[in-house]
GROMACS .gro file of C-alpha atoms in nm:
model
  366
    1UNK     CA    1   5.191  10.980   2.699
    2UNK     CA    2   4.843  11.080   2.595
    3UNK     CA    3   4.973  10.973   2.224
    4UNK     CA    4   5.045  10.635   2.345
    5UNK     CA    5   4.719  10.558   2.542
    6UNK     CA    6   4.539  10.675   2.234
    7UNK     CA    7   4.772  10.459   2.007
    8UNK     CA    8   4.704  10.151   2.256
    9UNK     CA    9   4.284  10.218   2.216
   10UNK     CA   10   4.269  10.218   1.865
   11UNK     CA   11   4.480   9.888   1.874
   12UNK     CA   12   4.262   9.734   2.070
   13UNK     CA   13   3.944   9.873   1.908
   14UNK     CA   14   4.106   9.756   1.592
   15UNK     CA   15   4.179   9.363   1.740
   16UNK     CA   16   3.809   9.394   1.885
   17UNK     CA   17   3.677   9.445   1.517
   18UNK     CA   18   3.891   9.177   1.380
   19UNK     CA   19   3.792   8.922   1.619
   20UNK     CA   20   3.420   9.014   1.513
   21UNK     CA   21   3.482   8.958   1.144
   22UNK     CA   22   3.633   8.662   1.190
   23UNK     CA   23   3.350   8.509   1.425
   24UNK     CA   24   3.095   8.638   1.161
   25UNK     CA   25   3.272   8.472   0.880
   26UNK     CA   26   3.288   8.119   1.117
   27UNK     CA   27   2.903   8.143   1.134
   28UNK     CA   28   2.850   8.229   0.799
   29UNK     CA   29   3.049   7.885   0.742
   30UNK     CA   30   2.871   7.705   0.969
   31UNK     CA   31   2.533   7.801   0.850
   32UNK     CA   32   2.631   7.725   0.490
   33UNK     CA   33   2.762   7.367   0.593
   34UNK     CA   34   2.443   7.308   0.794
   35UNK     CA   35   2.236   7.389   0.494
   36UNK     CA   36   2.456   7.202   0.243
   37UNK     CA   37   2.478   6.894   0.461
   38UNK     CA   38   2.556   6.554   0.312
   39UNK     CA   39   2.137   6.491   0.328
   40UNK     CA   40   2.141   6.762   0.041
   41UNK     CA   41   2.436   6.537  -0.170
   42UNK     CA   42   2.740   6.724  -0.070
   43UNK     CA   43   3.042   6.553   0.047
   44UNK     CA   44   3.243   6.687   0.333
   45UNK     CA   45   3.622   6.706   0.295
   46UNK     CA   46   3.658   6.456   0.624
   47UNK     CA   47   3.408   6.214   0.424
   48UNK     CA   48   3.570   6.219   0.102
   49UNK     CA   49   3.826   5.923   0.214
   50UNK     CA   50   3.501   5.665   0.297
   51UNK     CA   51   3.412   5.445   0.045
   52UNK     CA   52   3.064   5.420  -0.070
   53UNK     CA   53   2.960   5.112   0.087
   54UNK     CA   54   3.079   5.291   0.416
   55UNK     CA   55   2.853   5.597   0.349
   56UNK     CA   56   2.566   5.349   0.262
   57UNK     CA   57   2.627   5.151   0.590
   58UNK     CA   58   2.616   5.520   0.771
   59UNK     CA   59   2.323   5.611   0.598
   60UNK     CA   60   2.119   5.296   0.694
   61UNK     CA   61   2.181   5.276   1.069
   62UNK     CA   62   1.862   5.323   1.286
   63UNK     CA   63   1.532   5.098   1.359
   64UNK     CA   64   1.532   4.779   1.144
   65UNK     CA   65   1.272   4.711   0.917
   66UNK     CA   66   1.237   4.338   0.857
   67UNK     CA   67   1.081   4.270   0.551
   68UNK     CA   68   1.033   3.859   0.458
   69UNK     CA   69   1.005   3.737   0.120
   70UNK     CA   70   1.021   3.374  -0.030
   71UNK     CA   71   1.262   3.233  -0.299
   72UNK     CA   72   1.215   2.910  -0.533
   73UNK     CA   73   1.483   2.837  -0.761
   74UNK     CA   74   1.230   2.874  -1.089
   75UNK     CA   75   1.148   3.230  -0.980
   76UNK     CA   76   1.503   3.352  -0.809
   77UNK     CA   77   1.558   3.621  -1.053
   78UNK     CA   78   1.192   3.778  -0.902
   79UNK     CA   79   1.337   3.814  -0.568
   80UNK     CA   80   1.648   3.956  -0.658
   81UNK     CA   81   1.464   4.239  -0.842
   82UNK     CA   82   1.202   4.311  -0.552
   83UNK     CA   83   1.472   4.309  -0.326
   84UNK     CA   84   1.654   4.536  -0.558
   85UNK     CA   85   1.376   4.791  -0.567
   86UNK     CA   86   1.297   4.804  -0.164
   87UNK     CA   87   1.679   4.874  -0.128
   88UNK     CA   88   1.786   5.088  -0.439
   89UNK     CA   89   1.467   5.315  -0.343
   90UNK     CA   90   1.497   5.375   0.041
   91UNK     CA   91   1.802   5.453   0.298
   92UNK     CA   92   1.621   5.252   0.560
   93UNK     CA   93   1.797   4.971   0.750
   94UNK     CA   94   1.620   4.686   0.572
   95UNK     CA   95   1.701   4.349   0.680
   96UNK     CA   96   1.562   4.074   0.443
   97UNK     CA   97   1.432   3.745   0.566
   98UNK     CA   98   1.431   3.511   0.240
   99UNK     CA   99   1.262   3.160   0.330
  100UNK     CA  100   1.333   2.908   0.072
  101UNK     CA  101   1.428   2.524   0.028
  102UNK     CA  102   1.736   2.350   0.054
  103UNK     CA  103   1.806   2.326  -0.375
  104UNK     CA  104   1.810   2.729  -0.383
  105UNK     CA  105   2.059   2.813  -0.135
  106UNK     CA  106   2.364   2.786  -0.271
  107UNK     CA  107   2.229   2.994  -0.604
  108UNK     CA  108   2.092   3.265  -0.398
  109UNK     CA  109   2.366   3.330  -0.205
  110UNK     CA  110   2.594   3.335  -0.496
  111UNK     CA  111   2.382   3.577  -0.673
  112UNK     CA  112   2.352   3.824  -0.396
  113UNK     CA  113   2.741   3.809  -0.286
  114UNK     CA  114   2.847   3.864  -0.641
  115UNK     CA  115   2.625   4.173  -0.734
  116UNK     CA  116   2.564   4.527  -0.598
  117UNK     CA  117   2.346   4.318  -0.314
  118UNK     CA  118   2.615   4.159  -0.173
  119UNK     CA  119   2.615   4.475   0.151
  120UNK     CA  120   2.240   4.392   0.183
  121UNK     CA  121   2.150   4.274   0.525
  122UNK     CA  122   1.990   3.948   0.487
  123UNK     CA  123   1.932   3.621   0.650
  124UNK     CA  124   1.828   3.300   0.472
  125UNK     CA  125   1.615   3.042   0.640
  126UNK     CA  126   1.516   2.698   0.514
  127UNK     CA  127   1.136   2.602   0.505
  128UNK     CA  128   1.058   2.322   0.697
  129UNK     CA  129   0.747   2.124   0.552
  130UNK     CA  130   0.676   1.956   0.837
  131UNK     CA  131   0.492   2.261   0.924
  132UNK     CA  132   0.266   2.180   0.695
  133UNK     CA  133   0.173   1.818   0.756
  134UNK     CA  134  -0.188   1.719   0.738
  135UNK     CA  135  -0.291   2.098   0.663
  136UNK     CA  136  -0.293   2.066   0.273
  137UNK     CA  137  -0.485   1.816   0.089
  138UNK     CA  138  -0.263   1.550  -0.091
  139UNK     CA  139  -0.430   1.570  -0.399
  140UNK     CA  140  -0.368   1.971  -0.444
  141UNK     CA  141  -0.256   2.038  -0.760
  142UNK     CA  142   0.089   2.177  -0.763
  143UNK     CA  143   0.061   2.535  -0.853
  144UNK     CA  144   0.298   2.813  -0.763
  145UNK     CA  145   0.026   2.941  -0.515
  146UNK     CA  146   0.022   2.598  -0.367
  147UNK     CA  147   0.380   2.505  -0.316
  148UNK     CA  148   0.510   2.501   0.033
  149UNK     CA  149   0.655   2.848   0.048
  150UNK     CA  150   0.343   2.974  -0.007
  151UNK     CA  151   0.250   2.962   0.325
  152UNK     CA  152   0.575   3.086   0.466
  153UNK     CA  153   0.351   3.416   0.565
  154UNK     CA  154   0.124   3.220   0.799
  155UNK     CA  155   0.409   3.157   0.998
  156UNK     CA  156   0.597   3.510   1.010
  157UNK     CA  157   0.666   3.534   1.426
  158UNK     CA  158   0.832   3.183   1.353
  159UNK     CA  159   1.085   3.338   1.103
  160UNK     CA  160   1.138   3.669   1.277
  161UNK     CA  161   1.084   3.594   1.627
  162UNK     CA  162   1.288   3.913   1.747
  163UNK     CA  163   1.062   4.175   1.593
  164UNK     CA  164   0.744   4.330   1.681
  165UNK     CA  165   0.643   4.462   1.321
  166UNK     CA  166   0.727   4.305   1.000
  167UNK     CA  167   0.643   4.327   0.613
  168UNK     CA  168   0.555   4.038   0.392
  169UNK     CA  169   0.618   4.082   0.012
  170UNK     CA  170   0.553   3.822  -0.273
  171UNK     CA  171   0.839   3.791  -0.482
  172UNK     CA  172   0.652   3.934  -0.817
  173UNK     CA  173   0.664   4.255  -0.683
  174UNK     CA  174   0.852   4.601  -0.767
  175UNK     CA  175   0.850   4.859  -0.488
  176UNK     CA  176   0.889   5.205  -0.637
  177UNK     CA  177   0.830   5.404  -0.292
  178UNK     CA  178   1.065   5.441   0.034
  179UNK     CA  179   0.950   5.097   0.179
  180UNK     CA  180   0.974   5.290   0.536
  181UNK     CA  181   0.672   5.476   0.460
  182UNK     CA  182   0.512   5.146   0.426
  183UNK     CA  183   0.646   4.993   0.760
  184UNK     CA  184   0.544   5.323   0.954
  185UNK     CA  185   0.194   5.288   0.856
  186UNK     CA  186  -0.044   5.279   1.129
  187UNK     CA  187  -0.257   4.969   1.226
  188UNK     CA  188  -0.562   5.031   1.429
  189UNK     CA  189  -0.565   4.875   1.791
  190UNK     CA  190  -0.596   4.484   1.830
  191UNK     CA  191  -0.524   4.431   1.469
  192UNK     CA  192  -0.240   4.213   1.386
  193UNK     CA  193  -0.226   4.288   1.022
  194UNK     CA  194  -0.298   4.520   0.702
  195UNK     CA  195  -0.386   4.439   0.374
  196UNK     CA  196  -0.509   4.590   0.073
  197UNK     CA  197  -0.874   4.558   0.008
  198UNK     CA  198  -1.032   4.449  -0.321
  199UNK     CA  199  -1.233   4.709  -0.374
  200UNK     CA  200  -1.019   4.984  -0.242
  201UNK     CA  201  -0.897   5.108  -0.624
  202UNK     CA  202  -0.872   5.022  -0.987
  203UNK     CA  203  -0.683   4.743  -0.897
  204UNK     CA  204  -1.006   4.582  -0.752
  205UNK     CA  205  -1.114   4.546  -1.141
  206UNK     CA  206  -0.854   4.272  -1.180
  207UNK     CA  207  -1.007   3.962  -1.347
  208UNK     CA  208  -0.868   3.625  -1.243
  209UNK     CA  209  -0.853   3.427  -1.575
  210UNK     CA  210  -1.123   3.151  -1.594
  211UNK     CA  211  -1.253   3.261  -1.241
  212UNK     CA  212  -1.438   3.569  -1.315
  213UNK     CA  213  -1.431   3.877  -1.104
  214UNK     CA  214  -1.259   3.769  -0.738
  215UNK     CA  215  -1.307   4.060  -0.547
  216UNK     CA  216  -1.521   3.905  -0.270
  217UNK     CA  217  -1.516   3.631   0.013
  218UNK     CA  218  -1.754   3.403  -0.233
  219UNK     CA  219  -1.497   3.419  -0.498
  220UNK     CA  220  -1.269   3.214  -0.231
  221UNK     CA  221  -1.503   3.030   0.003
  222UNK     CA  222  -1.765   2.808  -0.058
  223UNK     CA  223  -2.040   2.952   0.160
  224UNK     CA  224  -2.261   2.636   0.118
  225UNK     CA  225  -2.074   2.441   0.384
  226UNK     CA  226  -2.179   2.444   0.723
  227UNK     CA  227  -1.873   2.545   0.856
  228UNK     CA  228  -1.860   2.828   0.673
  229UNK     CA  229  -2.249   2.960   0.731
  230UNK     CA  230  -2.182   2.945   1.098
  231UNK     CA  231  -1.894   3.219   1.092
  232UNK     CA  232  -2.162   3.435   0.984
  233UNK     CA  233  -1.979   3.630   0.725
  234UNK     CA  234  -2.151   3.802   0.414
  235UNK     CA  235  -2.034   3.635   0.113
  236UNK     CA  236  -2.020   3.974  -0.093
  237UNK     CA  237  -1.759   4.161   0.177
  238UNK     CA  238  -1.466   4.292  -0.028
  239UNK     CA  239  -1.183   4.032   0.003
  240UNK     CA  240  -0.850   4.147   0.012
  241UNK     CA  241  -0.473   4.055  -0.133
  242UNK     CA  242  -0.217   3.916   0.103
  243UNK     CA  243   0.070   3.966  -0.124
  244UNK     CA  244   0.193   4.267   0.071
  245UNK     CA  245   0.130   4.222   0.463
  246UNK     CA  246   0.207   4.474   0.716
  247UNK     CA  247   0.207   4.266   1.032
  248UNK     CA  248   0.227   4.353   1.397
  249UNK     CA  249   0.394   4.080   1.526
  250UNK     CA  250   0.288   4.153   1.898
  251UNK     CA  251  -0.056   4.073   1.834
  252UNK     CA  252   0.020   3.822   1.590
  253UNK     CA  253   0.171   3.628   1.871
  254UNK     CA  254  -0.097   3.741   2.127
  255UNK     CA  255  -0.419   3.642   1.922
  256UNK     CA  256  -0.230   3.305   1.791
  257UNK     CA  257  -0.292   3.375   1.459
  258UNK     CA  258  -0.090   3.104   1.318
  259UNK     CA  259  -0.279   2.841   1.531
  260UNK     CA  260  -0.586   3.005   1.394
  261UNK     CA  261  -0.448   2.975   0.989
  262UNK     CA  262  -0.353   2.614   1.093
  263UNK     CA  263  -0.679   2.550   1.216
  264UNK     CA  264  -0.887   2.615   0.924
  265UNK     CA  265  -0.611   2.459   0.679
  266UNK     CA  266  -0.696   2.134   0.889
  267UNK     CA  267  -1.071   2.184   0.866
  268UNK     CA  268  -1.043   2.257   0.501
  269UNK     CA  269  -0.843   1.919   0.440
  270UNK     CA  270  -1.154   1.756   0.565
  271UNK     CA  271  -1.439   1.949   0.470
  272UNK     CA  272  -1.305   2.121   0.119
  273UNK     CA  273  -1.424   2.453   0.247
  274UNK     CA  274  -1.290   2.617  -0.070
  275UNK     CA  275  -1.495   2.790  -0.364
  276UNK     CA  276  -1.478   2.559  -0.672
  277UNK     CA  277  -1.428   2.848  -0.867
  278UNK     CA  278  -1.087   2.972  -0.697
  279UNK     CA  279  -0.815   2.995  -0.953
  280UNK     CA  280  -0.535   3.200  -0.778
  281UNK     CA  281  -0.432   3.146  -0.455
  282UNK     CA  282  -0.514   2.882  -0.190
  283UNK     CA  283  -0.329   3.079   0.086
  284UNK     CA  284  -0.586   3.346   0.070
  285UNK     CA  285  -0.896   3.151   0.229
  286UNK     CA  286  -0.744   3.084   0.572
  287UNK     CA  287  -0.660   3.436   0.582
  288UNK     CA  288  -0.990   3.567   0.502
  289UNK     CA  289  -1.173   3.371   0.779
  290UNK     CA  290  -0.940   3.487   1.048
  291UNK     CA  291  -0.916   3.840   0.940
  292UNK     CA  292  -1.254   3.904   0.849
  293UNK     CA  293  -1.311   4.265   0.988
  294UNK     CA  294  -1.047   4.216   1.185
  295UNK     CA  295  -0.758   4.412   0.942
  296UNK     CA  296  -0.677   4.731   0.862
  297UNK     CA  297  -0.604   4.856   0.495
  298UNK     CA  298  -0.309   4.965   0.311
  299UNK     CA  299  -0.286   5.263   0.129
  300UNK     CA  300  -0.399   5.167  -0.250
  301UNK     CA  301  -0.097   5.349  -0.378
  302UNK     CA  302   0.127   5.079  -0.185
  303UNK     CA  303  -0.011   4.795  -0.356
  304UNK     CA  304  -0.133   4.836  -0.715
  305UNK     CA  305  -0.221   4.515  -0.849
  306UNK     CA  306  -0.325   4.275  -1.167
  307UNK     CA  307  -0.033   4.394  -1.353
  308UNK     CA  308  -0.051   4.013  -1.424
  309UNK     CA  309  -0.368   3.969  -1.551
  310UNK     CA  310  -0.495   4.024  -1.887
  311UNK     CA  311  -0.592   4.391  -1.980
  312UNK     CA  312  -0.392   4.543  -1.704
  313UNK     CA  313  -0.202   4.715  -1.970
  314UNK     CA  314  -0.462   4.875  -2.072
  315UNK     CA  315  -0.614   4.987  -1.766
  316UNK     CA  316  -0.318   5.154  -1.616
  317UNK     CA  317  -0.161   5.453  -1.767
  318UNK     CA  318   0.235   5.479  -1.764
  319UNK     CA  319   0.161   5.802  -1.537
  320UNK     CA  320   0.007   5.575  -1.274
  321UNK     CA  321   0.241   5.324  -1.293
  322UNK     CA  322   0.519   5.539  -1.228
  323UNK     CA  323   0.340   5.710  -0.960
  324UNK     CA  324   0.231   5.388  -0.769
  325UNK     CA  325   0.460   5.316  -0.468
  326UNK     CA  326   0.467   4.896  -0.525
  327UNK     CA  327   0.355   4.733  -0.818
  328UNK     CA  328   0.253   4.336  -0.816
  329UNK     CA  329   0.218   4.116  -1.091
  330UNK     CA  330  -0.043   3.880  -0.962
  331UNK     CA  331  -0.186   3.653  -1.202
  332UNK     CA  332  -0.053   3.425  -1.483
  333UNK     CA  333   0.156   3.679  -1.654
  334UNK     CA  334   0.516   3.742  -1.518
  335UNK     CA  335   0.745   4.047  -1.615
  336UNK     CA  336   1.022   3.815  -1.648
  337UNK     CA  337   0.768   3.592  -1.908
  338UNK     CA  338   0.707   3.622  -2.266
  339UNK     CA  339   0.402   3.826  -2.211
  340UNK     CA  340   0.341   4.099  -1.934
  341UNK     CA  341   0.219   4.440  -1.905
  342UNK     CA  342   0.491   4.728  -1.806
  343UNK     CA  343   0.768   4.450  -1.809
  344UNK     CA  344   1.018   4.759  -1.906
  345UNK     CA  345   0.976   4.872  -1.535
  346UNK     CA  346   1.067   4.535  -1.382
  347UNK     CA  347   1.335   4.544  -1.618
  348UNK     CA  348   1.494   4.829  -1.449
  349UNK     CA  349   1.554   4.636  -1.123
  350UNK     CA  350   1.670   4.305  -1.260
  351UNK     CA  351   2.015   4.212  -1.197
  352UNK     CA  352   2.153   3.932  -1.432
  353UNK     CA  353   2.226   3.576  -1.271
  354UNK     CA  354   2.618   3.587  -1.245
  355UNK     CA  355   2.539   3.188  -1.310
  356UNK     CA  356   2.352   3.236  -1.610
  357UNK     CA  357   2.097   2.968  -1.497
  358UNK     CA  358   1.807   3.256  -1.459
  359UNK     CA  359   1.728   3.511  -1.743
  360UNK     CA  360   1.401   3.684  -1.866
  361UNK     CA  361   1.213   3.540  -2.159
  362UNK     CA  362   1.084   3.801  -2.415
  363UNK     CA  363   0.884   3.749  -2.702
  364UNK     CA  364   1.205   3.884  -2.942
  365UNK     CA  365   1.404   3.593  -2.804
  366UNK     CA  366   1.214   3.329  -3.013
   0.00000   0.00000   0.00000
């Protein structure tokens, strides 16, 4: 009888020991799976059946990051490259608003639907040129920066009515960092927008062909005009580049920023307020007036500029360009053109046009 009891006790102890070993193994397995989660690149067995697109959709859930970009027919390849660089370098839930004209929509939709950008969240909006009626001088030269779409950034709340915050990007840019970092940058209380100061970094040394060093207000506005004098602005104040904008759309609406910009556009048609040496963006002067000392600053690495001007190749090292989070080819020389610095960086993100209408032009193609 005593022997039986001993045997029962031994069996119970063995069973307990077995359960303890099993529990420890399960805990170790759980810890292993936690450390080697999908975020670290491991695909778990139950995820193996999911398609790549489904995994991307899962990764991109969360707060939407609205990004507005404009698309003209002759620069559509630039838009595609910019969007691709944003999308591929971030897992954020980016939603593009593409503002364009009627003659571009079919080409744009085909380019997106037939390439690896087919899963990118986007909406296409046709720009209503009536918005600019009476606000642009009739004799204004038809340059890239004076075409109607250049003024789309003035109407951010109109194009993205549901958002509290948004990013505007020019088309001649490549984003190498995670766009969520830019989106989460803090704006000072009461500021409706953040821009890159033209005195913030090596980018400020850019030379605008035919106009000298335009990194202050006098390079864009005529300080001899009474309307400009009355504003009390200092002519040597650093200007900013509106090719990248972080916009607090709530403040933008509350302060009637769009209406203020339109006011100064109309005043210019009557009084010719822009500097006579102005050689680049005609959209910049109204922004400089409205946002004078009332804007936040963007991290310089998030807007490395003047890659499209002469001498940029000598000014920036390949190491610096690689470290930059956003590159901007503002200036005359575009990376899809015949002469441009670091066009090979842009080429990495360009997706060939399935229709064959757009293709980069290089010297060796002559």
